[in-house]
Amino acid sequence: LGIALARPEREIVVLDGDGNVLMGAGALCTVGALSPGKFRHVILDNEVHGSTGDQRTISATIDLLALARGAGYRWTGRADDAGSLERALGELGRAPAPACLLVKVEKGNLPGVPRVEHEPPAIAERFARAVRRGP
């Protein structure tokens, strides 16, 4: 959100998980209230907190897109399979922003794909370098 506000000419795409959105629902409200013009929010919903051991979230019973609409997102969409994902991504790219796409995914990682091994300070520095570089 900070980049979208500071650099309104840039297209911003946020990849998020259902657990993070549920724990930080206030972020939806802030995005909706500030309404950055090129902000795309993709929620990958596997109905679990995958990063902490697959504890179930409540995303199966809470309409995350209704939350986004209520917060002020101007467009919402959903993809449940590969075919609907391709269509929805096209719509997301043309939609008025802020826009939110919910993508249902299976829980679990692919075999052989390790967890993130970088320490948070290294991730923050890498992110800051990428932002300074620009498009």
PDB file of N, CA and C in Angstrom, residues 28-29 32 41 43 63-76 99-100:
ATOM      1  N   LEU A  28      -7.479  -4.334   4.673  1.00  0.00           N
ATOM      2  CA  LEU A  28      -8.478  -4.193   3.618  1.00  0.00           C
ATOM      3  C   LEU A  28      -9.178  -2.844   3.731  1.00  0.00           C
ATOM      4  N   CYS A  29      -9.523  -2.475   4.946  1.00  0.00           N
ATOM      5  CA  CYS A  29     -10.218  -1.209   5.176  1.00  0.00           C
ATOM      6  C   CYS A  29      -9.348  -0.020   4.800  1.00  0.00           C
ATOM      7  N   GLY A  32      -9.154   0.153   1.007  1.00  0.00           N
ATOM      8  CA  GLY A  32     -10.418   0.669   0.487  1.00  0.00           C
ATOM      9  C   GLY A  32     -10.591   2.154   0.735  1.00  0.00           C
ATOM     10  N   HIS A  41      -5.035  -6.855  -5.537  1.00  0.00           N
ATOM     11  CA  HIS A  41      -4.827  -7.704  -4.360  1.00  0.00           C
ATOM     12  C   HIS A  41      -5.295  -9.112  -4.716  1.00  0.00           C
ATOM     13  N   ILE A  43      -5.690 -12.856  -3.293  1.00  0.00           N
ATOM     14  CA  ILE A  43      -5.706 -13.659  -2.070  1.00  0.00           C
ATOM     15  C   ILE A  43      -5.681 -15.122  -2.462  1.00  0.00           C
ATOM     16  N   ASP A  63     -16.876 -14.652   3.969  1.00  0.00           N
ATOM     17  CA  ASP A  63     -16.769 -14.219   2.582  1.00  0.00           C
ATOM     18  C   ASP A  63     -15.737 -13.090   2.499  1.00  0.00           C
ATOM     19  N   LEU A  64     -14.512 -13.453   2.158  1.00  0.00           N
ATOM     20  CA  LEU A  64     -13.436 -12.466   2.092  1.00  0.00           C
ATOM     21  C   LEU A  64     -13.699 -11.406   1.031  1.00  0.00           C
ATOM     22  N   LEU A  65     -14.361 -11.774  -0.050  1.00  0.00           N
ATOM     23  CA  LEU A  65     -14.664 -10.780  -1.081  1.00  0.00           C
ATOM     24  C   LEU A  65     -15.730  -9.804  -0.612  1.00  0.00           C
ATOM     25  N   ALA A  66     -16.669 -10.266   0.205  1.00  0.00           N
ATOM     26  CA  ALA A  66     -17.655  -9.344   0.783  1.00  0.00           C
ATOM     27  C   ALA A  66     -16.959  -8.362   1.718  1.00  0.00           C
ATOM     28  N   LEU A  67     -15.954  -8.846   2.451  1.00  0.00           N
ATOM     29  CA  LEU A  67     -15.166  -7.934   3.297  1.00  0.00           C
ATOM     30  C   LEU A  67     -14.467  -6.877   2.444  1.00  0.00           C
ATOM     31  N   ALA A  68     -13.863  -7.312   1.345  1.00  0.00           N
ATOM     32  CA  ALA A  68     -13.164  -6.374   0.469  1.00  0.00           C
ATOM     33  C   ALA A  68     -14.141  -5.352  -0.119  1.00  0.00           C
ATOM     34  N   ARG A  69     -15.281  -5.816  -0.593  1.00  0.00           N
ATOM     35  CA  ARG A  69     -16.282  -4.887  -1.142  1.00  0.00           C
ATOM     36  C   ARG A  69     -16.757  -3.910  -0.072  1.00  0.00           C
ATOM     37  N   GLY A  70     -17.021  -4.417   1.125  1.00  0.00           N
ATOM     38  CA  GLY A  70     -17.458  -3.561   2.215  1.00  0.00           C
ATOM     39  C   GLY A  70     -16.410  -2.541   2.617  1.00  0.00           C
ATOM     40  N   ALA A  71     -15.150  -2.895   2.425  1.00  0.00           N
ATOM     41  CA  ALA A  71     -14.053  -1.987   2.762  1.00  0.00           C
ATOM     42  C   ALA A  71     -13.840  -0.922   1.691  1.00  0.00           C
ATOM     43  N   GLY A  72     -14.407  -1.117   0.504  1.00  0.00           N
ATOM     44  CA  GLY A  72     -14.272  -0.119  -0.541  1.00  0.00           C
ATOM     45  C   GLY A  72     -13.544  -0.548  -1.794  1.00  0.00           C
ATOM     46  N   TYR A  73     -13.180  -1.821  -1.900  1.00  0.00           N
ATOM     47  CA  TYR A  73     -12.582  -2.293  -3.147  1.00  0.00           C
ATOM     48  C   TYR A  73     -13.617  -2.126  -4.255  1.00  0.00           C
ATOM     49  N   ARG A  74     -13.178  -1.677  -5.416  1.00  0.00           N
ATOM     50  CA  ARG A  74     -14.096  -1.349  -6.503  1.00  0.00           C
ATOM     51  C   ARG A  74     -14.430  -2.545  -7.373  1.00  0.00           C
ATOM     52  N   TRP A  75     -13.647  -3.601  -7.309  1.00  0.00           N
ATOM     53  CA  TRP A  75     -13.905  -4.810  -8.103  1.00  0.00           C
ATOM     54  C   TRP A  75     -13.460  -6.007  -7.294  1.00  0.00           C
ATOM     55  N   THR A  76     -14.221  -7.089  -7.356  1.00  0.00           N
ATOM     56  CA  THR A  76     -13.804  -8.357  -6.755  1.00  0.00           C
ATOM     57  C   THR A  76     -14.128  -9.482  -7.731  1.00  0.00           C
ATOM     58  N   ALA A  99      -8.670  -3.475  -6.607  1.00  0.00           N
ATOM     59  CA  ALA A  99      -9.357  -4.678  -7.052  1.00  0.00           C
ATOM     60  C   ALA A  99      -8.826  -5.880  -6.279  1.00  0.00           C
ATOM     61  N   CYS A 100      -9.697  -6.865  -6.057  1.00  0.00           N
ATOM     62  CA  CYS A 100      -9.319  -8.042  -5.262  1.00  0.00           C
ATOM     63  C   CYS A 100      -9.784  -9.309  -5.962  1.00  0.00           C
TER      64      CYS A 100
END
